[in-house]
Amino acid sequence: MKQLSTKVTSNGHGQDSSYFLGWEEYEKNPYDEIKNPDGIIQMGLAENQLCFDLIETWLAKNPDAAGLKKDGQSIFKELALFQDYHGLPEFKKALAEFMEEIRGNRVTFDPSKIVLAAGSTSANETLMFCLAEPGDAFLLPTPYYPGFDRDLKWRTGAEIVPIHCTSSNGFQITESALQQAYQQAQKLDLKVKGVLVTNPSNPLGTMLTRREINLLVDFISSKNIHLISDEIYSGTVFGFEQFVSVMDVLKDKNLENSEVSKRVHVVYSLSKDLGLPGFRVGAIYSNDEMVVSAATKMSSFGLVSSQTQYLLSALLSDKKFTSKYLDENQKRLKIRQKQLVSGLEAAGVTCLKSNAGLFCWVDMRHLLDTNTFEAELELWKKIVYEVKLNISPGSSCHCTEPGWFRVCFANMSEDTLDLAMKRLKEYVESTDSRRMISKSSHERIKSLRKRTVSNWVFRVSWTDRVPDER
Amino acid sequence: MVSIATEKKQDLNLLSRIASGDGHGENSSYFDGWKAYEENPFHQIDRPDGVIQMGLAENQLCGDLMRKWVLEHPEASICTEQGVNQFSDIAIFQDYHGLPEFRQAVAKFMEKTRNNRVKFDPDRIVMSGGATGAHETVAFCLANPGDGFLVPTPYYPGFDRDLRWRTGVNLVPVTCHSSDGFKITMKALEDAYEKARLSNIPVKGLLMTNPSNPLGTTLDRECLKSLVNFTNEKRIHLIADEIYAATTFGQSEFISVAEVIEEIEDCNRDLIHIVYSLSKDMGLPGFRVGIIYSYNDRVVQIARKMSSFGLVSSQTQRLIAKMLSDEDFVEEFIRESKLRLAARHKELTTGLDGLGIGWLKAEAGLFLWMDLRNLLKTATFDSETELWRVIVHQVKLNVSPGGSFHCHEPGWFRVCFANMDHKTMETALERIRVFTSQLEEETKPVAAATMMAKKKKKCWQSNLRLSFSDKRRFDDGFFSPHSPVTPSPLVRAQT
């Protein structure tokens, strides 16, 4: 219809992607333990449902916050009228401190540099509007969160140029991949305005190494471009290794008040760490006051409900609660992830070694008929429709190698996860018997588990790539 | 100095044009009024000489009813003992379709505020980040960069940002005159359409606010029909911002575009869209409840996807769903709200009448369109701005000058009345009385005002010896009419 904009008539919203189609199938036939035990189990939803009890307990002990009261008096009217786009000061302060706590209090966040947004969806789009013209490009390492195609490009007109990462080195970002992406953008006549990374990574579940972050900071410094670090999963790190934020690296390199630091922006949200996606709480943190100023004005298009700001300011100001929460959250995620990994292994499936996020990056390359994306989609359809698990195919995350899938584990009960693994095992075994895979290949996969240290996953008949750099 | 300038220039190159430009509209000198208020806000006891905020179109008259309902219905909150069993379900609910009970309750509320003369389909209700978000989303859906929307003047200044800033869309004014009572005439529409065509701006739609901000008037049935017919004939969209729907009082009746399209044969409903919000009718701007209601299926579909950029907090959706489902409460609220608005409006207009100050006859909205043309030195916007500065800094009332609403004629001011209590209104009227009587003393009496510049005008610039020096220059304001930094107790507590 010519009467509608091209944004409406094109597919820029990205929702024809398989990532979203799986969701639609799930919605038609959702698993329920009692009402629909044969339904599709949702493993495509990166939600953290493991710690609501902690929040509910806190609410019971804090009736004032729960009842929108202050010192026993209802402040409903004041909250109802509060639409200042600078946000509730006590909320931004509490949020800044929470972000510091997640980073072991090694770095500081200034509340006046925080801009609130309606979820990180809005935060990322707003940053694009601030940093890029239509037609400018941001470089993103693959695989990446499918929603970025909509959030970063749709209404802004910005472009994404992929930084190709491969399984040969555990999908880490290399210097040559960065340079290649930059040159590719130039070939396409696109002005590169920056790099955007998600750390910890979605869909990989891994943290960026210090080496990678150093590389990125050096890169943006030399090219005079921006770095956006989406650290939405920073509170989901459950391994022994510490989370290294881009803010840590800036501090370590003594770049905290430098020109470069003005081009580094952090995006955050409470949707993953606290499991509150419905509340639409996102944030941009920037050292550039012009970015803060422009983004603050833009936040008018998606402010955080004052009711929600008030509740969360009380919650996050309670340091006893936040410290207990972060600790418990970590523990429960670790256990649940382990359950998934073991379940996968029992089905003869391995995944990328990871210690963060709400999902695993699963290697099903050995289950493909051919090493192609068509085969990946065929496999995915079988898993959705026959095995009845909604998982996300790597192609929807722009992975360059077919056969990888993102599988979520934090949005279901232990029993449901057990059942999901059981279904997968049955499917693989039936496929095995159809393909007559030899016992020796099973042994090889078992022995892989015993290998120490390596982040790399090898396919039985895969030709080793020479890793670019370590 | 040179290196700093170069550095700043470099900074500018690192940001987009949208971010480094003025498209947000907040560098206008009109935001000086907000700043004056912020620096010296009126308080009955603590700051009796402070600036009274009359530039904020907020409905604060029924906050007590709201508060009472919330306290009596703890189950509406997901945080109280009575409601916490819903906490986790609501906290993870981010479906951009919104909670079904929320959409149903909002649809019902929209019907009630139109006296149940029309039906709204909950499946056509799309959430947005306030009406601010709704307008931007509608612009993204209906227009490409460089396209234009016709907008009757005077109009809400926020439209310059909401519809244009990040979308690249143009606004083409449809000039309305006081001689017509600021009605939208067919001639004005055709003139504007032609002007856009000559400027190579493809017109994609007409945006009208009904009831009007800043006029407070409502469109009658005939006018609405002619707008629908005009847009249908031109095959352009009609966007009806009905954010003040429930603020009609007295004899005034609100007729929605939804009602009118039922009466037009062969109306192309794919071109009809309504923007709504709970910020004005219910006085809940902090909760960011914006609504797009479109009769065009494709627009509903796409706007819904875009709503990801500004969904309503599920915690708020749930509270609103419960509140608006309480039909007795809703009816009582709407009824009381109208009565209180009428009373406050009457207080203001009686006061102004007694001082010989004119105002546009209207019975809707949260403000009055005041006529101070006879106080202008010359019939120019410079004169209007000078008068306005006196009113803000010396009379200490933050009112909004007509120029900021793109009014065609200088001398009109929007004065809000629903954001203050009775005592504050009395104080404001007293200050106006003192101001006008001082003018009387200092100048010769003049005949009743007309809009002809040649008639003798009261000169306000003479020997007024008030305490303020108007030589202060303010830096770029950082307030917008939609996001003022009010001295909210929530903010004060922190400093």
mmCIF file of C-alpha atoms in Angstrom, chain B residues 164-454:
data_model
loop_
_atom_site.group_PDB
_atom_site.id
_atom_site.type_symbol
_atom_site.label_atom_id
_atom_site.label_comp_id
_atom_site.label_asym_id
_atom_site.label_seq_id
_atom_site.Cartn_x
_atom_site.Cartn_y
_atom_site.Cartn_z
ATOM 1 C CA ARG B 164 9.670 15.082 13.105
ATOM 2 C CA TRP B 165 12.840 14.603 15.088
ATOM 3 C CA ARG B 166 13.891 11.046 14.407
ATOM 4 C CA THR B 167 11.465 10.371 11.579
ATOM 5 C CA GLY B 168 12.504 13.098 9.178
ATOM 6 C CA VAL B 169 8.859 13.946 8.556
ATOM 7 C CA ASN B 170 7.711 17.572 7.998
ATOM 8 C CA LEU B 171 4.839 19.397 9.635
ATOM 9 C CA VAL B 172 2.858 21.736 7.400
ATOM 10 C CA PRO B 173 0.734 24.217 9.358
ATOM 11 C CA VAL B 174 -2.954 24.694 8.585
ATOM 12 C CA THR B 175 -3.459 28.283 9.691
ATOM 13 C CA CYS B 176 -6.463 29.003 11.896
ATOM 14 C CA HIS B 177 -7.553 32.512 12.831
ATOM 15 C CA SER B 178 -9.139 34.059 15.862
ATOM 16 C CA SER B 179 -11.677 35.704 13.547
ATOM 17 C CA ASP B 180 -13.088 32.228 12.996
ATOM 18 C CA GLY B 181 -12.681 31.240 16.619
ATOM 19 C CA PHE B 182 -9.642 29.259 15.415
ATOM 20 C CA LYS B 183 -11.864 26.806 13.567
ATOM 21 C CA ILE B 184 -10.306 24.640 10.884
ATOM 22 C CA THR B 185 -11.692 25.847 7.568
ATOM 23 C CA MET B 186 -11.742 24.043 4.262
ATOM 24 C CA LYS B 187 -9.891 26.955 2.709
ATOM 25 C CA ALA B 188 -7.093 26.707 5.260
ATOM 26 C CA LEU B 189 -6.793 22.987 4.610
ATOM 27 C CA GLU B 190 -6.668 23.409 0.850
ATOM 28 C CA ASP B 191 -4.163 26.263 1.155
ATOM 29 C CA ALA B 192 -1.886 24.175 3.318
ATOM 30 C CA TYR B 193 -2.171 21.179 1.035
ATOM 31 C CA GLU B 194 -1.275 23.323 -1.960
ATOM 32 C CA LYS B 195 1.614 24.954 -0.137
ATOM 33 C CA ALA B 196 3.036 21.526 0.664
ATOM 34 C CA ARG B 197 2.679 20.480 -2.941
ATOM 35 C CA LEU B 198 4.524 23.555 -4.133
ATOM 36 C CA SER B 199 7.284 22.847 -1.633
ATOM 37 C CA ASN B 200 7.572 19.286 -2.944
ATOM 38 C CA ILE B 201 6.448 17.810 0.333
ATOM 39 C CA PRO B 202 4.234 14.768 -0.289
ATOM 40 C CA VAL B 203 1.385 15.097 2.191
ATOM 41 C CA LYS B 204 0.683 11.823 3.934
ATOM 42 C CA GLY B 205 -1.854 12.845 6.521
ATOM 43 C CA LEU B 206 -3.663 15.352 8.675
ATOM 44 C CA LEU B 207 -3.088 15.372 12.423
ATOM 45 C CA MET B 208 -5.691 17.019 14.590
ATOM 46 C CA THR B 209 -6.046 17.159 18.367
ATOM 47 C CA ASN B 210 -9.604 16.949 19.555
ATOM 48 C CA PRO B 211 -10.298 18.336 22.147
ATOM 49 C CA SER B 212 -7.688 20.844 21.108
ATOM 50 C CA ASN B 213 -4.454 21.632 22.850
ATOM 51 C CA PRO B 214 -3.998 24.580 23.384
ATOM 52 C CA LEU B 215 -7.458 25.885 22.562
ATOM 53 C CA GLY B 216 -9.609 23.656 24.766
ATOM 54 C CA THR B 217 -12.276 23.572 22.063
ATOM 55 C CA THR B 218 -13.960 20.483 20.643
ATOM 56 C CA LEU B 219 -14.789 19.857 17.006
ATOM 57 C CA ASP B 220 -18.444 19.607 16.128
ATOM 58 C CA ARG B 221 -19.909 16.795 14.110
ATOM 59 C CA GLU B 222 -20.000 18.747 10.851
ATOM 60 C CA CYS B 223 -16.405 19.804 11.102
ATOM 61 C CA LEU B 224 -15.288 16.274 11.911
ATOM 62 C CA LYS B 225 -17.189 14.917 8.946
ATOM 63 C CA SER B 226 -15.637 17.444 6.650
ATOM 64 C CA LEU B 227 -12.163 16.517 7.915
ATOM 65 C CA VAL B 228 -12.842 12.844 7.286
ATOM 66 C CA ASN B 229 -14.160 13.640 3.827
ATOM 67 C CA PHE B 230 -11.234 15.911 3.035
ATOM 68 C CA THR B 231 -8.677 13.300 3.984
ATOM 69 C CA ASN B 232 -10.577 10.519 2.271
ATOM 70 C CA GLU B 233 -10.797 12.518 -0.942
ATOM 71 C CA LYS B 234 -7.120 13.331 -0.876
ATOM 72 C CA ARG B 235 -6.394 9.718 0.076
ATOM 73 C CA ILE B 236 -4.332 10.801 3.049
ATOM 74 C CA HIS B 237 -4.437 9.620 6.644
ATOM 75 C CA LEU B 238 -6.389 11.229 9.448
ATOM 76 C CA ILE B 239 -4.741 10.997 12.850
ATOM 77 C CA ALA B 240 -7.008 12.054 15.670
ATOM 78 C CA ASP B 241 -5.182 12.763 18.915
ATOM 79 C CA GLU B 242 -7.977 12.323 21.450
ATOM 80 C CA ILE B 243 -5.833 12.502 24.555
ATOM 81 C CA TYR B 244 -8.181 15.005 26.218
ATOM 82 C CA ALA B 245 -11.355 13.044 25.458
ATOM 83 C CA ALA B 246 -12.621 12.858 29.041
ATOM 84 C CA THR B 247 -11.784 16.436 29.954
ATOM 85 C CA THR B 248 -14.916 17.977 28.508
ATOM 86 C CA PHE B 249 -17.197 19.644 31.020
ATOM 87 C CA GLY B 250 -20.173 21.982 31.194
ATOM 88 C CA GLN B 251 -22.242 21.999 28.022
ATOM 89 C CA SER B 252 -19.399 20.737 25.901
ATOM 90 C CA GLU B 253 -19.700 17.326 24.309
ATOM 91 C CA PHE B 254 -16.890 15.289 22.917
ATOM 92 C CA ILE B 255 -17.498 13.628 19.564
ATOM 93 C CA SER B 256 -14.853 11.150 18.548
ATOM 94 C CA VAL B 257 -13.776 10.505 14.999
ATOM 95 C CA ALA B 258 -14.725 6.893 15.750
ATOM 96 C CA GLU B 259 -18.344 7.962 15.941
ATOM 97 C CA VAL B 260 -18.282 10.087 12.840
ATOM 98 C CA ILE B 261 -16.859 7.435 10.511
ATOM 99 C CA GLU B 262 -19.894 5.279 11.247
ATOM 100 C CA GLU B 263 -22.022 7.983 9.666
ATOM 101 C CA ILE B 264 -20.018 8.337 6.472
ATOM 102 C CA GLU B 265 -20.792 5.984 3.644
ATOM 103 C CA ASP B 266 -17.821 4.472 1.867
ATOM 104 C CA CYS B 267 -15.404 5.886 4.393
ATOM 105 C CA ASN B 268 -11.952 4.467 3.801
ATOM 106 C CA ARG B 269 -11.192 3.310 7.306
ATOM 107 C CA ASP B 270 -7.675 2.268 6.429
ATOM 108 C CA LEU B 271 -6.872 5.944 6.695
ATOM 109 C CA ILE B 272 -8.256 6.499 10.184
ATOM 110 C CA HIS B 273 -6.104 6.325 13.337
ATOM 111 C CA ILE B 274 -6.565 7.465 16.897
ATOM 112 C CA VAL B 275 -3.836 8.339 19.388
ATOM 113 C CA TYR B 276 -4.754 8.150 23.040
ATOM 114 C CA SER B 277 -3.199 8.084 26.496
ATOM 115 C CA LEU B 278 -4.131 7.994 30.160
ATOM 116 C CA SER B 279 -1.875 10.923 30.999
ATOM 117 C CA LYS B 280 -4.521 13.615 30.806
ATOM 118 C CA ASP B 281 -7.903 11.991 31.345
ATOM 119 C CA MET B 282 -6.700 10.028 34.341
ATOM 120 C CA GLY B 283 -3.768 12.180 35.415
ATOM 121 C CA LEU B 284 -1.217 9.377 35.145
ATOM 122 C CA PRO B 285 1.606 10.782 32.983
ATOM 123 C CA GLY B 286 4.245 8.981 35.040
ATOM 124 C CA PHE B 287 2.899 5.577 34.075
ATOM 125 C CA ARG B 288 3.523 6.081 30.343
ATOM 126 C CA VAL B 289 0.348 4.557 29.009
ATOM 127 C CA GLY B 290 0.105 5.493 25.349
ATOM 128 C CA ILE B 291 -2.295 3.916 22.886
ATOM 129 C CA ILE B 292 -2.500 3.706 19.127
ATOM 130 C CA TYR B 293 -5.883 2.649 17.804
ATOM 131 C CA SER B 294 -5.898 2.107 14.081
ATOM 132 C CA TYR B 295 -8.616 0.923 11.719
ATOM 133 C CA ASN B 296 -5.880 -0.214 9.342
ATOM 134 C CA ASP B 297 -4.879 -3.844 9.975
ATOM 135 C CA ARG B 298 -1.391 -3.473 8.564
ATOM 136 C CA VAL B 299 -0.716 -0.413 10.687
ATOM 137 C CA VAL B 300 -1.909 -2.270 13.784
ATOM 138 C CA GLN B 301 0.407 -5.139 12.937
ATOM 139 C CA ILE B 302 3.478 -3.032 12.337
ATOM 140 C CA ALA B 303 2.852 -0.508 15.100
ATOM 141 C CA ARG B 304 2.603 -3.467 17.420
ATOM 142 C CA LYS B 305 6.032 -4.638 16.390
ATOM 143 C CA MET B 306 7.345 -1.113 16.866
ATOM 144 C CA SER B 307 5.788 -1.000 20.304
ATOM 145 C CA SER B 308 8.743 -3.107 21.437
ATOM 146 C CA PHE B 309 10.540 0.212 21.633
ATOM 147 C CA GLY B 310 8.103 1.535 24.211
ATOM 148 C CA LEU B 311 5.928 -1.100 25.851
ATOM 149 C CA VAL B 312 3.922 -0.257 28.933
ATOM 150 C CA SER B 313 5.461 -1.819 32.055
ATOM 151 C CA SER B 314 3.544 -5.012 32.770
ATOM 152 C CA GLN B 315 3.285 -3.949 36.406
ATOM 153 C CA THR B 316 1.445 -0.839 35.221
ATOM 154 C CA GLN B 317 -0.658 -2.729 32.690
ATOM 155 C CA ARG B 318 -1.915 -4.942 35.451
ATOM 156 C CA LEU B 319 -2.756 -2.047 37.791
ATOM 157 C CA ILE B 320 -4.554 -0.168 35.014
ATOM 158 C CA ALA B 321 -6.418 -3.290 33.937
ATOM 159 C CA LYS B 322 -7.774 -3.738 37.442
ATOM 160 C CA MET B 323 -8.553 -0.072 37.928
ATOM 161 C CA LEU B 324 -10.348 0.466 34.633
ATOM 162 C CA SER B 325 -12.304 -2.755 35.032
ATOM 163 C CA ASP B 326 -13.891 -1.300 38.138
ATOM 164 C CA GLU B 327 -16.821 0.283 36.320
ATOM 165 C CA ASP B 328 -18.234 2.013 39.378
ATOM 166 C CA PHE B 329 -14.911 3.649 40.077
ATOM 167 C CA VAL B 330 -14.455 4.705 36.467
ATOM 168 C CA GLU B 331 -17.873 6.289 36.297
ATOM 169 C CA GLU B 332 -17.381 8.098 39.555
ATOM 170 C CA PHE B 333 -13.934 9.254 38.472
ATOM 171 C CA ILE B 334 -15.039 10.629 35.121
ATOM 172 C CA ARG B 335 -18.027 12.367 36.685
ATOM 173 C CA GLU B 336 -16.014 13.929 39.520
ATOM 174 C CA SER B 337 -13.209 14.906 37.196
ATOM 175 C CA LYS B 338 -15.592 16.828 34.946
ATOM 176 C CA LEU B 339 -17.182 18.593 37.901
ATOM 177 C CA ARG B 340 -13.859 19.622 39.355
ATOM 178 C CA LEU B 341 -12.507 20.749 36.005
ATOM 179 C CA ALA B 342 -15.635 22.828 35.475
ATOM 180 C CA ALA B 343 -15.283 24.424 38.895
ATOM 181 C CA ARG B 344 -11.616 25.263 38.485
ATOM 182 C CA HIS B 345 -12.233 26.568 34.983
ATOM 183 C CA LYS B 346 -15.031 28.753 36.271
ATOM 184 C CA GLU B 347 -12.852 30.116 39.022
ATOM 185 C CA LEU B 348 -10.237 31.165 36.514
ATOM 186 C CA THR B 349 -12.609 32.577 33.934
ATOM 187 C CA THR B 350 -14.664 34.491 36.503
ATOM 188 C CA GLY B 351 -11.471 36.013 37.769
ATOM 189 C CA LEU B 352 -10.333 36.962 34.276
ATOM 190 C CA ASP B 353 -13.754 38.325 33.366
ATOM 191 C CA GLY B 354 -13.615 40.579 36.380
ATOM 192 C CA LEU B 355 -10.324 41.967 35.115
ATOM 193 C CA GLY B 356 -11.520 42.473 31.559
ATOM 194 C CA ILE B 357 -9.227 39.818 30.199
ATOM 195 C CA GLY B 358 -10.592 37.867 27.261
ATOM 196 C CA TRP B 359 -10.394 34.130 26.663
ATOM 197 C CA LEU B 360 -11.531 31.751 23.944
ATOM 198 C CA LYS B 361 -14.837 30.175 24.827
ATOM 199 C CA ALA B 362 -14.147 26.478 25.368
ATOM 200 C CA GLU B 363 -15.093 23.769 27.797
ATOM 201 C CA ALA B 364 -12.500 21.029 27.517
ATOM 202 C CA GLY B 365 -8.859 20.404 28.198
ATOM 203 C CA LEU B 366 -6.831 21.390 31.198
ATOM 204 C CA PHE B 367 -6.145 24.979 30.095
ATOM 205 C CA LEU B 368 -7.537 28.212 28.809
ATOM 206 C CA TRP B 369 -6.591 30.156 25.697
ATOM 207 C CA MET B 370 -6.188 33.632 27.073
ATOM 208 C CA ASP B 371 -6.379 36.796 24.967
ATOM 209 C CA LEU B 372 -3.786 39.425 25.879
ATOM 210 C CA ARG B 373 -3.588 41.039 22.475
ATOM 211 C CA ASN B 374 -4.594 44.377 23.933
ATOM 212 C CA LEU B 375 -1.544 44.305 26.189
ATOM 213 C CA LEU B 376 0.925 44.067 23.323
ATOM 214 C CA LYS B 377 2.964 47.115 22.436
ATOM 215 C CA THR B 378 2.767 46.081 18.804
ATOM 216 C CA ALA B 379 1.021 43.159 17.199
ATOM 217 C CA THR B 380 4.246 41.235 16.806
ATOM 218 C CA PHE B 381 5.720 38.103 18.259
ATOM 219 C CA ASP B 382 8.636 40.097 19.644
ATOM 220 C CA SER B 383 6.112 42.044 21.642
ATOM 221 C CA GLU B 384 4.440 38.854 22.725
ATOM 222 C CA THR B 385 7.768 37.480 23.925
ATOM 223 C CA GLU B 386 8.491 40.634 25.881
ATOM 224 C CA LEU B 387 5.090 40.505 27.527
ATOM 225 C CA TRP B 388 5.619 36.860 28.292
ATOM 226 C CA ARG B 389 8.934 37.519 29.999
ATOM 227 C CA VAL B 390 7.259 40.075 32.200
ATOM 228 C CA ILE B 391 4.536 37.610 33.123
ATOM 229 C CA VAL B 392 7.058 34.894 33.953
ATOM 230 C CA HIS B 393 9.677 36.942 35.756
ATOM 231 C CA GLN B 394 7.689 39.754 37.287
ATOM 232 C CA VAL B 395 4.138 38.542 37.700
ATOM 233 C CA LYS B 396 5.664 35.140 38.378
ATOM 234 C CA LEU B 397 3.240 32.998 36.422
ATOM 235 C CA ASN B 398 4.639 30.495 33.990
ATOM 236 C CA VAL B 399 2.156 30.645 31.140
ATOM 237 C CA SER B 400 2.846 29.504 27.574
ATOM 238 C CA PRO B 401 3.035 32.081 24.776
ATOM 239 C CA GLY B 402 1.009 31.406 21.649
ATOM 240 C CA GLY B 403 4.098 31.676 19.462
ATOM 241 C CA SER B 404 5.392 28.436 20.956
ATOM 242 C CA PHE B 405 2.217 26.773 19.662
ATOM 243 C CA HIS B 406 2.807 28.207 16.183
ATOM 244 C CA CYS B 407 -0.187 30.476 16.584
ATOM 245 C CA HIS B 408 -0.601 32.735 13.592
ATOM 246 C CA GLU B 409 -1.406 35.797 15.672
ATOM 247 C CA PRO B 410 0.575 37.167 18.588
ATOM 248 C CA GLY B 411 -0.985 37.914 21.945
ATOM 249 C CA TRP B 412 -2.551 34.595 22.924
ATOM 250 C CA PHE B 413 -1.374 32.573 25.911
ATOM 251 C CA ARG B 414 -2.205 29.105 27.161
ATOM 252 C CA VAL B 415 -2.924 29.039 30.881
ATOM 253 C CA CYS B 416 -3.263 25.718 32.701
ATOM 254 C CA PHE B 417 -5.591 25.405 35.636
ATOM 255 C CA ALA B 418 -5.937 21.737 36.518
ATOM 256 C CA ASN B 419 -2.524 21.288 38.078
ATOM 257 C CA MET B 420 -3.057 23.434 41.153
ATOM 258 C CA ASP B 421 -5.293 23.694 44.172
ATOM 259 C CA HIS B 422 -7.870 26.354 44.879
ATOM 260 C CA LYS B 423 -5.573 28.506 47.012
ATOM 261 C CA THR B 424 -2.899 28.589 44.349
ATOM 262 C CA MET B 425 -5.487 29.585 41.771
ATOM 263 C CA GLU B 426 -6.581 32.426 44.067
ATOM 264 C CA THR B 427 -2.986 33.576 44.410
ATOM 265 C CA ALA B 428 -2.491 33.450 40.651
ATOM 266 C CA LEU B 429 -5.620 35.511 40.063
ATOM 267 C CA GLU B 430 -4.550 37.992 42.691
ATOM 268 C CA ARG B 431 -1.230 38.466 40.977
ATOM 269 C CA ILE B 432 -2.973 39.043 37.646
ATOM 270 C CA ARG B 433 -5.262 41.529 39.349
ATOM 271 C CA VAL B 434 -2.312 43.412 40.828
ATOM 272 C CA PHE B 435 -0.534 43.372 37.475
ATOM 273 C CA THR B 436 -3.488 44.729 35.512
ATOM 274 C CA SER B 437 -4.299 47.354 38.095
ATOM 275 C CA GLN B 438 -0.705 48.550 38.019
ATOM 276 C CA LEU B 439 -1.034 48.869 34.283
ATOM 277 C CA GLU B 440 -4.271 50.820 34.734
ATOM 278 C CA GLU B 441 -2.558 53.262 37.040
ATOM 279 C CA GLU B 442 0.345 53.824 34.746
ATOM 280 C CA THR B 443 -1.380 54.249 31.444
ATOM 281 C CA LYS B 444 -4.409 55.988 30.061
ATOM 282 C CA PRO B 445 -7.482 53.810 29.920
ATOM 283 C CA VAL B 446 -8.027 52.316 26.488
ATOM 284 C CA ALA B 447 -11.049 50.954 24.662
ATOM 285 C CA ALA B 448 -11.811 47.239 24.548
ATOM 286 C CA ALA B 449 -9.163 45.238 22.745
ATOM 287 C CA THR B 450 -9.304 44.436 19.081
ATOM 288 C CA MET B 451 -6.673 42.774 17.017
ATOM 289 C CA MET B 452 -5.804 45.911 15.055
ATOM 290 C CA ALA B 453 -2.317 47.153 15.920
ATOM 291 C CA LYS B 454 -3.322 50.753 15.235
#
